[in-house]
Amino acid sequence: MIDCSILKKAGEYKNGSLKWFTPKEKSVVYLNVIDTDFYIGSTKDLHRRFSQYVYALRKNKYVSRKFQEKFNLAKSMDIYILEHVDESISNLKSREQFFIDKYSPTLNTTNPYSWYNMDCYEFENFLLDEHKISLNSFCKKHKIKPLEIKNAYRMLSKFSEYSNIPIWQLFASPKDVNGVSGVISCPHCGKPITIKAE
């Protein structure tokens, strides 16, 4: 178990309300403690993330049954900061994984509906880093359900892996893939490939 007395307590949920002890926390790995159990996660906006937790938990619709059941019994949770991380989502996720591996939290599960467990992390990272738009905003803008994107990405990932072609090349023109028209390049090293017909 983690010694919470040495951690910065960011907030708590008690008696039906969420109370914050810190200003808005950005890009953190956090510890969510419910009774003697705990969950480790990461977020770019801690206050927004916990508002989402509370909303789903109050409606008894949180994605993790184990987490929901613990909350239903305790009706409270404490929020601690494990670490502040730079803005990159990949850094956030790698630091979150570090703490998960180190402390083996009792409430973290491999949830099949979790975005990060579906090998679609790169797409969300691309949307946020390159286009400054979240997955949910992207889906609303294009009238697409997030699950449709996740399933499509999972299928393309498997096809890409099976055919040994990077996903981006599935949608690129031959000129983009080969560089110079008529020259075929090795997808691993980029050197030209010469084909001789007999």
PDB file of C-alpha atoms in Angstrom:
ATOM      1  CA  MET A   1       0.000   0.000   0.000  1.00  0.00           C
ATOM      2  CA  ILE A   2       1.067   3.553  -0.622  1.00  0.00           C
ATOM      3  CA  ASP A   3       1.720   5.848   2.344  1.00  0.00           C
ATOM      4  CA  CYS A   4      -0.779   8.616   1.589  1.00  0.00           C
ATOM      5  CA  SER A   5       0.520  10.812   4.411  1.00  0.00           C
ATOM      6  CA  ILE A   6       3.517  11.784   2.273  1.00  0.00           C
ATOM      7  CA  LEU A   7       1.386  12.623  -0.795  1.00  0.00           C
ATOM      8  CA  LYS A   8      -0.307  15.877  -1.755  1.00  0.00           C
ATOM      9  CA  LYS A   9      -4.045  15.473  -1.180  1.00  0.00           C
ATOM     10  CA  ALA A  10      -5.809  17.177  -4.087  1.00  0.00           C
ATOM     11  CA  GLY A  11      -9.404  16.546  -3.100  1.00  0.00           C
ATOM     12  CA  GLU A  12     -12.036  14.289  -1.632  1.00  0.00           C
ATOM     13  CA  TYR A  13     -15.576  13.159  -2.228  1.00  0.00           C
ATOM     14  CA  LYS A  14     -17.609  12.926   0.982  1.00  0.00           C
ATOM     15  CA  ASN A  15     -21.216  13.454   2.009  1.00  0.00           C
ATOM     16  CA  GLY A  16     -22.299  13.816  -1.611  1.00  0.00           C
ATOM     17  CA  SER A  17     -19.906  16.581  -2.624  1.00  0.00           C
ATOM     18  CA  LEU A  18     -16.514  16.905  -4.277  1.00  0.00           C
ATOM     19  CA  LYS A  19     -14.120  19.210  -2.419  1.00  0.00           C
ATOM     20  CA  TRP A  20     -10.784  20.404  -3.845  1.00  0.00           C
ATOM     21  CA  PHE A  21      -7.728  21.365  -1.782  1.00  0.00           C
ATOM     22  CA  THR A  22      -5.619  22.463  -4.745  1.00  0.00           C
ATOM     23  CA  PRO A  23      -6.138  24.718  -7.751  1.00  0.00           C
ATOM     24  CA  LYS A  24      -6.723  23.001 -11.088  1.00  0.00           C
ATOM     25  CA  GLU A  25      -4.119  20.280 -11.491  1.00  0.00           C
ATOM     26  CA  LYS A  26      -2.883  19.630 -15.021  1.00  0.00           C
ATOM     27  CA  SER A  27      -1.049  16.561 -16.377  1.00  0.00           C
ATOM     28  CA  VAL A  28      -0.815  14.362 -13.304  1.00  0.00           C
ATOM     29  CA  VAL A  29      -0.664  10.737 -12.290  1.00  0.00           C
ATOM     30  CA  TYR A  30      -3.165  10.409  -9.472  1.00  0.00           C
ATOM     31  CA  LEU A  31      -4.143   7.996  -6.728  1.00  0.00           C
ATOM     32  CA  ASN A  32      -7.833   7.470  -5.998  1.00  0.00           C
ATOM     33  CA  VAL A  33      -8.368   5.829  -2.594  1.00  0.00           C
ATOM     34  CA  ILE A  34     -11.670   4.213  -1.631  1.00  0.00           C
ATOM     35  CA  ASP A  35     -11.564   2.724   1.855  1.00  0.00           C
ATOM     36  CA  THR A  36      -8.499   0.401   1.762  1.00  0.00           C
ATOM     37  CA  ASP A  37      -8.512  -0.058  -2.011  1.00  0.00           C
ATOM     38  CA  PHE A  38      -6.943   2.229  -4.571  1.00  0.00           C
ATOM     39  CA  TYR A  39      -6.808   3.081  -8.245  1.00  0.00           C
ATOM     40  CA  ILE A  40      -3.973   4.741 -10.190  1.00  0.00           C
ATOM     41  CA  GLY A  41      -4.710   6.815 -13.266  1.00  0.00           C
ATOM     42  CA  SER A  42      -3.487   9.808 -15.226  1.00  0.00           C
ATOM     43  CA  THR A  43      -5.148  12.845 -16.728  1.00  0.00           C
ATOM     44  CA  LYS A  44      -4.451  16.206 -18.307  1.00  0.00           C
ATOM     45  CA  ASP A  45      -7.180  17.798 -16.136  1.00  0.00           C
ATOM     46  CA  LEU A  46      -7.688  16.317 -12.667  1.00  0.00           C
ATOM     47  CA  HIS A  47     -10.758  18.375 -11.711  1.00  0.00           C
ATOM     48  CA  ARG A  48     -12.568  17.496 -14.933  1.00  0.00           C
ATOM     49  CA  ARG A  49     -11.611  13.821 -14.614  1.00  0.00           C
ATOM     50  CA  PHE A  50     -12.991  13.538 -11.096  1.00  0.00           C
ATOM     51  CA  SER A  51     -16.165  15.378 -12.021  1.00  0.00           C
ATOM     52  CA  GLN A  52     -16.627  12.637 -14.640  1.00  0.00           C
ATOM     53  CA  TYR A  53     -15.946   9.958 -11.998  1.00  0.00           C
ATOM     54  CA  VAL A  54     -18.490  11.402  -9.603  1.00  0.00           C
ATOM     55  CA  TYR A  55     -21.144  11.833 -12.292  1.00  0.00           C
ATOM     56  CA  ALA A  56     -20.838   8.188 -13.435  1.00  0.00           C
ATOM     57  CA  LEU A  57     -20.508   6.777  -9.908  1.00  0.00           C
ATOM     58  CA  ARG A  58     -23.571   8.636  -8.603  1.00  0.00           C
ATOM     59  CA  LYS A  59     -25.624   7.213 -11.484  1.00  0.00           C
ATOM     60  CA  ASN A  60     -24.193   3.732 -10.796  1.00  0.00           C
ATOM     61  CA  LYS A  61     -22.822   3.634 -14.353  1.00  0.00           C
ATOM     62  CA  TYR A  62     -19.065   3.591 -13.889  1.00  0.00           C
ATOM     63  CA  VAL A  63     -17.340   1.250 -16.384  1.00  0.00           C
ATOM     64  CA  SER A  64     -15.541  -0.827 -13.746  1.00  0.00           C
ATOM     65  CA  ARG A  65     -17.988  -2.918 -11.700  1.00  0.00           C
ATOM     66  CA  LYS A  66     -15.376  -3.502  -8.997  1.00  0.00           C
ATOM     67  CA  PHE A  67     -14.746   0.232  -8.645  1.00  0.00           C
ATOM     68  CA  GLN A  68     -18.494   0.984  -8.635  1.00  0.00           C
ATOM     69  CA  GLU A  69     -19.189  -1.632  -5.951  1.00  0.00           C
ATOM     70  CA  LYS A  70     -16.432  -0.262  -3.692  1.00  0.00           C
ATOM     71  CA  PHE A  71     -17.753   3.273  -4.127  1.00  0.00           C
ATOM     72  CA  ASN A  72     -21.330   2.157  -3.407  1.00  0.00           C
ATOM     73  CA  LEU A  73     -20.173   0.737  -0.064  1.00  0.00           C
ATOM     74  CA  ALA A  74     -17.841   3.563   1.001  1.00  0.00           C
ATOM     75  CA  LYS A  75     -19.658   6.554  -0.580  1.00  0.00           C
ATOM     76  CA  SER A  76     -16.384   8.484  -0.382  1.00  0.00           C
ATOM     77  CA  MET A  77     -12.958   8.693  -2.005  1.00  0.00           C
ATOM     78  CA  ASP A  78      -9.722  10.616  -1.549  1.00  0.00           C
ATOM     79  CA  ILE A  79      -7.652  12.001  -4.420  1.00  0.00           C
ATOM     80  CA  TYR A  80      -3.863  12.312  -4.218  1.00  0.00           C
ATOM     81  CA  ILE A  81      -1.197  13.478  -6.647  1.00  0.00           C
ATOM     82  CA  LEU A  82       1.483  10.857  -7.304  1.00  0.00           C
ATOM     83  CA  GLU A  83       3.405  12.909  -9.848  1.00  0.00           C
ATOM     84  CA  HIS A  84       3.192  15.958 -12.113  1.00  0.00           C
ATOM     85  CA  VAL A  85       4.191  15.033 -15.685  1.00  0.00           C
ATOM     86  CA  ASP A  86       4.967  17.130 -18.758  1.00  0.00           C
ATOM     87  CA  GLU A  87       2.126  17.762 -21.220  1.00  0.00           C
ATOM     88  CA  SER A  88       2.721  14.751 -23.518  1.00  0.00           C
ATOM     89  CA  ILE A  89       0.076  12.029 -23.237  1.00  0.00           C
ATOM     90  CA  SER A  90       2.694   9.351 -23.931  1.00  0.00           C
ATOM     91  CA  ASN A  91       4.663  10.551 -20.886  1.00  0.00           C
ATOM     92  CA  LEU A  92       1.495  10.548 -18.781  1.00  0.00           C
ATOM     93  CA  LYS A  93       0.601   6.999 -19.800  1.00  0.00           C
ATOM     94  CA  SER A  94       4.149   5.670 -19.301  1.00  0.00           C
ATOM     95  CA  ARG A  95       4.379   7.238 -15.822  1.00  0.00           C
ATOM     96  CA  GLU A  96       0.926   5.882 -14.957  1.00  0.00           C
ATOM     97  CA  GLN A  97       2.080   2.409 -16.022  1.00  0.00           C
ATOM     98  CA  PHE A  98       5.235   2.817 -13.916  1.00  0.00           C
ATOM     99  CA  PHE A  99       3.144   3.435 -10.772  1.00  0.00           C
ATOM    100  CA  ILE A 100       0.687   0.654 -11.636  1.00  0.00           C
ATOM    101  CA  ASP A 101       3.584  -1.796 -11.988  1.00  0.00           C
ATOM    102  CA  LYS A 102       5.205  -0.533  -8.795  1.00  0.00           C
ATOM    103  CA  TYR A 103       2.133  -0.557  -6.512  1.00  0.00           C
ATOM    104  CA  SER A 104      -0.307  -3.083  -8.089  1.00  0.00           C
ATOM    105  CA  PRO A 105      -3.459  -1.070  -7.355  1.00  0.00           C
ATOM    106  CA  THR A 106      -6.449  -3.138  -6.305  1.00  0.00           C
ATOM    107  CA  LEU A 107      -9.041  -1.232  -8.349  1.00  0.00           C
ATOM    108  CA  ASN A 108      -7.240  -1.062 -11.698  1.00  0.00           C
ATOM    109  CA  THR A 109      -8.602  -3.635 -14.108  1.00  0.00           C
ATOM    110  CA  THR A 110      -8.066  -4.568 -17.711  1.00  0.00           C
ATOM    111  CA  ASN A 111     -11.349  -3.256 -18.988  1.00  0.00           C
ATOM    112  CA  PRO A 112     -12.173  -4.190 -22.605  1.00  0.00           C
ATOM    113  CA  TYR A 113     -13.971  -0.862 -23.012  1.00  0.00           C
ATOM    114  CA  SER A 114     -11.000   1.231 -21.961  1.00  0.00           C
ATOM    115  CA  TRP A 115      -9.569   3.338 -24.782  1.00  0.00           C
ATOM    116  CA  TYR A 116      -5.988   2.704 -23.714  1.00  0.00           C
ATOM    117  CA  ASN A 117      -6.414  -1.070 -23.592  1.00  0.00           C
ATOM    118  CA  MET A 118      -7.651  -1.234 -27.177  1.00  0.00           C
ATOM    119  CA  ASP A 119      -4.381  -0.345 -28.949  1.00  0.00           C
ATOM    120  CA  CYS A 120      -5.952   2.923 -30.145  1.00  0.00           C
ATOM    121  CA  TYR A 121      -3.834   5.143 -27.944  1.00  0.00           C
ATOM    122  CA  GLU A 122      -1.764   6.372 -30.891  1.00  0.00           C
ATOM    123  CA  PHE A 123      -4.851   7.761 -32.629  1.00  0.00           C
ATOM    124  CA  GLU A 124      -5.976   9.733 -29.589  1.00  0.00           C
ATOM    125  CA  ASN A 125      -2.416  10.965 -29.082  1.00  0.00           C
ATOM    126  CA  PHE A 126      -2.326  12.088 -32.724  1.00  0.00           C
ATOM    127  CA  LEU A 127      -5.636  13.947 -32.383  1.00  0.00           C
ATOM    128  CA  LEU A 128      -4.527  15.775 -29.254  1.00  0.00           C
ATOM    129  CA  ASP A 129      -0.927  16.525 -30.232  1.00  0.00           C
ATOM    130  CA  GLU A 130      -1.406  17.348 -33.909  1.00  0.00           C
ATOM    131  CA  HIS A 131      -4.935  18.746 -34.063  1.00  0.00           C
ATOM    132  CA  LYS A 132      -5.548  19.859 -30.448  1.00  0.00           C
ATOM    133  CA  ILE A 133      -8.892  18.041 -30.343  1.00  0.00           C
ATOM    134  CA  SER A 134     -10.061  15.302 -27.984  1.00  0.00           C
ATOM    135  CA  LEU A 135     -11.509  12.037 -29.229  1.00  0.00           C
ATOM    136  CA  ASN A 136     -14.983  12.965 -27.955  1.00  0.00           C
ATOM    137  CA  SER A 137     -14.882  16.364 -29.682  1.00  0.00           C
ATOM    138  CA  PHE A 138     -13.653  14.730 -32.886  1.00  0.00           C
ATOM    139  CA  CYS A 139     -16.509  12.211 -32.764  1.00  0.00           C
ATOM    140  CA  LYS A 140     -19.150  14.872 -32.109  1.00  0.00           C
ATOM    141  CA  LYS A 141     -17.817  17.036 -34.924  1.00  0.00           C
ATOM    142  CA  HIS A 142     -17.932  14.167 -37.430  1.00  0.00           C
ATOM    143  CA  LYS A 143     -21.051  12.473 -35.977  1.00  0.00           C
ATOM    144  CA  ILE A 144     -19.188   9.243 -35.264  1.00  0.00           C
ATOM    145  CA  LYS A 145     -19.465   7.034 -32.191  1.00  0.00           C
ATOM    146  CA  PRO A 146     -16.138   6.556 -30.348  1.00  0.00           C
ATOM    147  CA  LEU A 147     -16.627   2.774 -30.336  1.00  0.00           C
ATOM    148  CA  GLU A 148     -16.815   2.790 -34.160  1.00  0.00           C
ATOM    149  CA  ILE A 149     -13.413   4.493 -34.339  1.00  0.00           C
ATOM    150  CA  LYS A 150     -11.948   2.117 -31.779  1.00  0.00           C
ATOM    151  CA  ASN A 151     -13.198  -0.945 -33.631  1.00  0.00           C
ATOM    152  CA  ALA A 152     -12.007   0.372 -36.999  1.00  0.00           C
ATOM    153  CA  TYR A 153      -8.591   1.214 -35.568  1.00  0.00           C
ATOM    154  CA  ARG A 154      -8.291  -2.221 -33.961  1.00  0.00           C
ATOM    155  CA  MET A 155      -9.130  -3.898 -37.292  1.00  0.00           C
ATOM    156  CA  LEU A 156      -6.652  -1.709 -39.215  1.00  0.00           C
ATOM    157  CA  SER A 157      -3.965  -2.395 -36.597  1.00  0.00           C
ATOM    158  CA  LYS A 158      -4.382  -6.150 -37.015  1.00  0.00           C
ATOM    159  CA  PHE A 159      -4.331  -5.844 -40.809  1.00  0.00           C
ATOM    160  CA  SER A 160      -1.267  -3.611 -40.622  1.00  0.00           C
ATOM    161  CA  GLU A 161       0.517  -6.081 -38.351  1.00  0.00           C
ATOM    162  CA  TYR A 162      -0.453  -9.086 -40.496  1.00  0.00           C
ATOM    163  CA  SER A 163       0.660  -7.450 -43.747  1.00  0.00           C
ATOM    164  CA  ASN A 164       3.735  -5.856 -42.142  1.00  0.00           C
ATOM    165  CA  ILE A 165       2.742  -2.416 -43.445  1.00  0.00           C
ATOM    166  CA  PRO A 166       2.527   0.658 -41.172  1.00  0.00           C
ATOM    167  CA  ILE A 167      -1.053   1.891 -40.806  1.00  0.00           C
ATOM    168  CA  TRP A 168      -0.315   5.243 -42.448  1.00  0.00           C
ATOM    169  CA  GLN A 169       0.779   3.434 -45.628  1.00  0.00           C
ATOM    170  CA  LEU A 170      -2.672   1.861 -45.939  1.00  0.00           C
ATOM    171  CA  PHE A 171      -4.027   5.333 -46.746  1.00  0.00           C
ATOM    172  CA  ALA A 172      -1.045   6.888 -48.502  1.00  0.00           C
ATOM    173  CA  SER A 173      -0.521   7.268 -52.221  1.00  0.00           C
ATOM    174  CA  PRO A 174       2.264   5.224 -53.867  1.00  0.00           C
ATOM    175  CA  LYS A 175       4.234   8.461 -54.245  1.00  0.00           C
ATOM    176  CA  ASP A 176       4.004   9.106 -50.470  1.00  0.00           C
ATOM    177  CA  VAL A 177       5.117   5.565 -49.691  1.00  0.00           C
ATOM    178  CA  ASN A 178       7.821   5.241 -52.346  1.00  0.00           C
ATOM    179  CA  GLY A 179       9.099   8.791 -52.390  1.00  0.00           C
ATOM    180  CA  VAL A 180      10.001   9.026 -56.058  1.00  0.00           C
ATOM    181  CA  SER A 181       7.457   7.707 -58.533  1.00  0.00           C
ATOM    182  CA  GLY A 182       8.393   4.264 -59.855  1.00  0.00           C
ATOM    183  CA  VAL A 183      10.886   3.467 -57.073  1.00  0.00           C
ATOM    184  CA  ILE A 184       9.898   0.942 -54.425  1.00  0.00           C
ATOM    185  CA  SER A 185      11.451   1.445 -50.987  1.00  0.00           C
ATOM    186  CA  CYS A 186      11.933  -1.002 -48.152  1.00  0.00           C
ATOM    187  CA  PRO A 187       9.352  -0.174 -45.442  1.00  0.00           C
ATOM    188  CA  HIS A 188      11.944  -0.922 -42.726  1.00  0.00           C
ATOM    189  CA  CYS A 189      15.122   0.846 -43.876  1.00  0.00           C
ATOM    190  CA  GLY A 190      13.871   3.094 -46.710  1.00  0.00           C
ATOM    191  CA  LYS A 191      16.474   1.890 -49.231  1.00  0.00           C
ATOM    192  CA  PRO A 192      15.352   1.386 -52.835  1.00  0.00           C
ATOM    193  CA  ILE A 193      14.378  -2.170 -53.810  1.00  0.00           C
ATOM    194  CA  THR A 194      15.329  -3.423 -57.267  1.00  0.00           C
ATOM    195  CA  ILE A 195      13.055  -6.021 -58.827  1.00  0.00           C
ATOM    196  CA  LYS A 196      14.357  -8.145 -61.700  1.00  0.00           C
ATOM    197  CA  ALA A 197      11.921 -10.087 -63.839  1.00  0.00           C
ATOM    198  CA  GLU A 198      13.091 -13.201 -65.657  1.00  0.00           C
TER     199      GLU A 198
END
